[in-house]
mmCIF file of C-alpha atoms in Angstrom:
data_model
loop_
_atom_site.group_PDB
_atom_site.id
_atom_site.type_symbol
_atom_site.label_atom_id
_atom_site.label_comp_id
_atom_site.label_asym_id
_atom_site.label_seq_id
_atom_site.Cartn_x
_atom_site.Cartn_y
_atom_site.Cartn_z
ATOM 1 C CA UNK K 1 38.408 5.273 10.585
ATOM 2 C CA UNK K 2 34.698 4.971 9.049
ATOM 3 C CA UNK K 3 35.520 7.089 5.951
ATOM 4 C CA UNK K 4 38.895 4.998 5.399
ATOM 5 C CA UNK K 5 36.708 1.976 5.269
ATOM 6 C CA UNK K 6 33.788 3.407 3.262
ATOM 7 C CA UNK K 7 36.137 4.729 0.684
ATOM 8 C CA UNK K 8 38.330 1.235 0.493
ATOM 9 C CA UNK K 9 35.140 -0.677 0.406
ATOM 10 C CA UNK K 10 34.142 2.034 -2.622
ATOM 11 C CA UNK K 11 37.612 1.132 -4.131
ATOM 12 C CA UNK K 12 37.042 -2.446 -3.914
ATOM 13 C CA UNK K 13 33.274 -2.260 -5.505
ATOM 14 C CA UNK K 14 34.757 -0.512 -8.477
ATOM 15 C CA UNK K 15 37.749 -2.481 -8.832
ATOM 16 C CA UNK K 16 35.490 -5.697 -8.790
ATOM 17 C CA UNK K 17 33.363 -4.297 -11.369
ATOM 18 C CA UNK K 18 36.223 -4.362 -13.812
ATOM 19 C CA UNK K 19 36.002 -6.603 -16.864
ATOM 20 C CA UNK K 20 38.726 -8.912 -18.382
ATOM 21 C CA UNK K 21 39.656 -6.057 -21.019
ATOM 22 C CA UNK K 22 39.686 -3.007 -18.905
ATOM 23 C CA UNK K 23 41.990 -5.141 -16.365
ATOM 24 C CA UNK K 24 44.072 -5.702 -19.550
ATOM 25 C CA UNK K 25 43.962 -2.188 -20.196
ATOM 26 C CA UNK K 26 45.057 -1.013 -17.115
ATOM 27 C CA UNK K 27 47.666 -3.147 -17.020
ATOM 28 C CA UNK K 28 48.981 -1.844 -20.292
ATOM 29 C CA UNK K 29 48.776 1.643 -19.021
ATOM 30 C CA UNK K 30 50.488 0.800 -15.679
ATOM 31 C CA UNK K 31 53.497 -1.053 -17.624
ATOM 32 C CA UNK K 32 53.561 2.528 -19.902
ATOM 33 C CA UNK K 33 53.585 4.776 -17.109
ATOM 34 C CA UNK K 34 56.145 2.799 -15.762
ATOM 35 C CA UNK K 35 58.207 2.652 -18.392
ATOM 36 C CA UNK K 36 57.895 6.366 -19.104
ATOM 37 C CA UNK K 37 58.699 6.788 -15.265
ATOM 38 C CA UNK K 38 55.568 8.723 -13.839
ATOM 39 C CA UNK K 39 52.705 7.961 -11.533
ATOM 40 C CA UNK K 40 50.218 5.617 -12.571
ATOM 41 C CA UNK K 41 46.786 7.675 -11.782
ATOM 42 C CA UNK K 42 44.570 4.568 -12.790
ATOM 43 C CA UNK K 43 42.399 6.474 -15.523
ATOM 44 C CA UNK K 44 44.537 5.377 -19.019
ATOM 45 C CA UNK K 45 43.467 5.314 -22.206
ATOM 46 C CA UNK K 46 43.818 1.357 -22.438
ATOM 47 C CA UNK K 47 41.657 1.270 -19.248
ATOM 48 C CA UNK K 48 38.783 3.237 -20.847
ATOM 49 C CA UNK K 49 38.992 1.669 -24.135
ATOM 50 C CA UNK K 50 38.976 -1.940 -22.459
ATOM 51 C CA UNK K 51 35.814 -0.718 -20.012
ATOM 52 C CA UNK K 52 34.187 0.327 -23.351
ATOM 53 C CA UNK K 53 34.745 -2.915 -24.751
ATOM 54 C CA UNK K 54 33.422 -4.747 -21.691
ATOM 55 C CA UNK K 55 30.183 -2.449 -21.636
ATOM 56 C CA UNK K 56 29.840 -3.413 -25.650
ATOM 57 C CA UNK K 57 30.404 -7.570 -24.870
ATOM 58 C CA UNK K 58 28.150 -7.381 -21.818
ATOM 59 C CA UNK K 59 25.438 -5.695 -23.980
ATOM 60 C CA UNK K 60 26.008 -7.991 -27.076
ATOM 61 C CA UNK K 61 25.829 -11.063 -24.241
ATOM 62 C CA UNK K 62 22.676 -9.503 -22.975
ATOM 63 C CA UNK K 63 21.098 -8.823 -26.417
ATOM 64 C CA UNK K 64 21.964 -12.706 -27.071
ATOM 65 C CA UNK K 65 20.276 -13.757 -24.142
ATOM 66 C CA UNK K 66 16.850 -12.181 -25.033
ATOM 67 C CA UNK K 67 17.099 -13.278 -28.569
ATOM 68 C CA UNK K 68 17.654 -16.657 -27.158
ATOM 69 C CA UNK K 69 15.023 -15.660 -24.651
ATOM 70 C CA UNK K 70 12.624 -14.952 -27.273
ATOM 71 C CA UNK K 71 13.304 -17.947 -29.554
ATOM 72 C CA UNK K 72 12.495 -20.338 -26.269
ATOM 73 C CA UNK K 73 9.086 -18.464 -26.211
ATOM 74 C CA UNK K 74 8.271 -18.806 -29.662
ATOM 75 C CA UNK K 75 9.151 -22.756 -29.350
ATOM 76 C CA UNK K 76 6.750 -22.742 -26.315
ATOM 77 C CA UNK K 77 4.117 -20.891 -28.508
ATOM 78 C CA UNK K 78 4.458 -23.175 -31.312
ATOM 79 C CA UNK K 79 4.524 -26.178 -28.904
ATOM 80 C CA UNK K 80 1.300 -25.069 -27.394
ATOM 81 C CA UNK K 81 -0.425 -24.281 -30.656
ATOM 82 C CA UNK K 82 0.276 -27.580 -31.762
ATOM 83 C CA UNK K 83 -0.883 -29.686 -28.450
ATOM 84 C CA UNK K 84 -4.337 -27.546 -28.895
ATOM 85 C CA UNK K 85 -4.296 -28.846 -32.296
ATOM 86 C CA UNK K 86 -3.776 -31.964 -31.811
ATOM 87 C CA UNK K 87 -6.563 -32.264 -28.968
ATOM 88 C CA UNK K 88 -8.993 -30.402 -31.633
ATOM 89 C CA UNK K 89 -7.703 -33.099 -34.187
ATOM 90 C CA UNK K 90 -8.234 -35.973 -31.197
ATOM 91 C CA UNK K 91 -11.691 -34.977 -30.602
ATOM 92 C CA UNK K 92 -12.802 -34.997 -34.558
ATOM 93 C CA UNK K 93 -11.309 -38.430 -34.522
ATOM 94 C CA UNK K 94 -13.656 -39.810 -31.714
ATOM 95 C CA UNK K 95 -16.334 -38.051 -33.219
ATOM 96 C CA UNK K 96 -15.501 -39.784 -36.623
ATOM 97 C CA UNK K 97 -15.365 -43.127 -34.990
ATOM 98 C CA UNK K 98 -18.380 -42.775 -32.876
ATOM 99 C CA UNK K 99 -20.344 -41.741 -36.142
ATOM 100 C CA UNK K 100 -18.927 -45.012 -37.364
ATOM 101 C CA UNK K 101 -19.987 -46.996 -34.906
ATOM 102 C CA UNK K 102 -23.139 -45.879 -35.083
ATOM 103 C CA UNK K 103 -23.605 -46.249 -38.799
ATOM 104 C CA UNK K 104 -22.220 -49.741 -38.470
ATOM 105 C CA UNK K 105 -24.532 -50.776 -35.713
ATOM 106 C CA UNK K 106 -27.422 -49.180 -37.624
ATOM 107 C CA UNK K 107 -26.258 -51.388 -40.899
ATOM 108 C CA UNK K 108 -26.091 -54.513 -38.714
ATOM 109 C CA UNK K 109 -29.419 -54.081 -37.271
ATOM 110 C CA UNK K 110 -30.757 -53.450 -41.055
ATOM 111 C CA UNK K 111 -28.815 -56.801 -42.065
ATOM 112 C CA UNK K 112 -30.448 -58.838 -39.266
ATOM 113 C CA UNK K 113 -34.001 -57.355 -40.216
ATOM 114 C CA UNK K 114 -33.340 -58.704 -43.874
ATOM 115 C CA UNK K 115 -31.830 -61.937 -43.015
ATOM 116 C CA UNK K 116 -34.297 -62.234 -39.844
ATOM 117 C CA UNK K 117 -31.035 -63.251 -37.526
#
């Protein structure tokens, strides 16, 4: 009984792994076997071809996802570099303003000394 359950579970797990093209190929093979009047052994050429196509599709999707992840990472790195550059520019702007403020204060004092006010 346990062996039957294990075999049944394994078979269902394998069937669940079938992609859409493999399932379509299996249906084509089964229809061809029925038309020829022979028993279908669940391992026909269209099923194998469909399985290979499903694997290729999964690999292509995985590659696209990896490419998208890499592009997103590049975007995060660009944003981070821009933020760092902006922070540095803000610090430079503050320093320039502080210097200008100090120079203006000095000029105001000089003007007050000249005019006596």
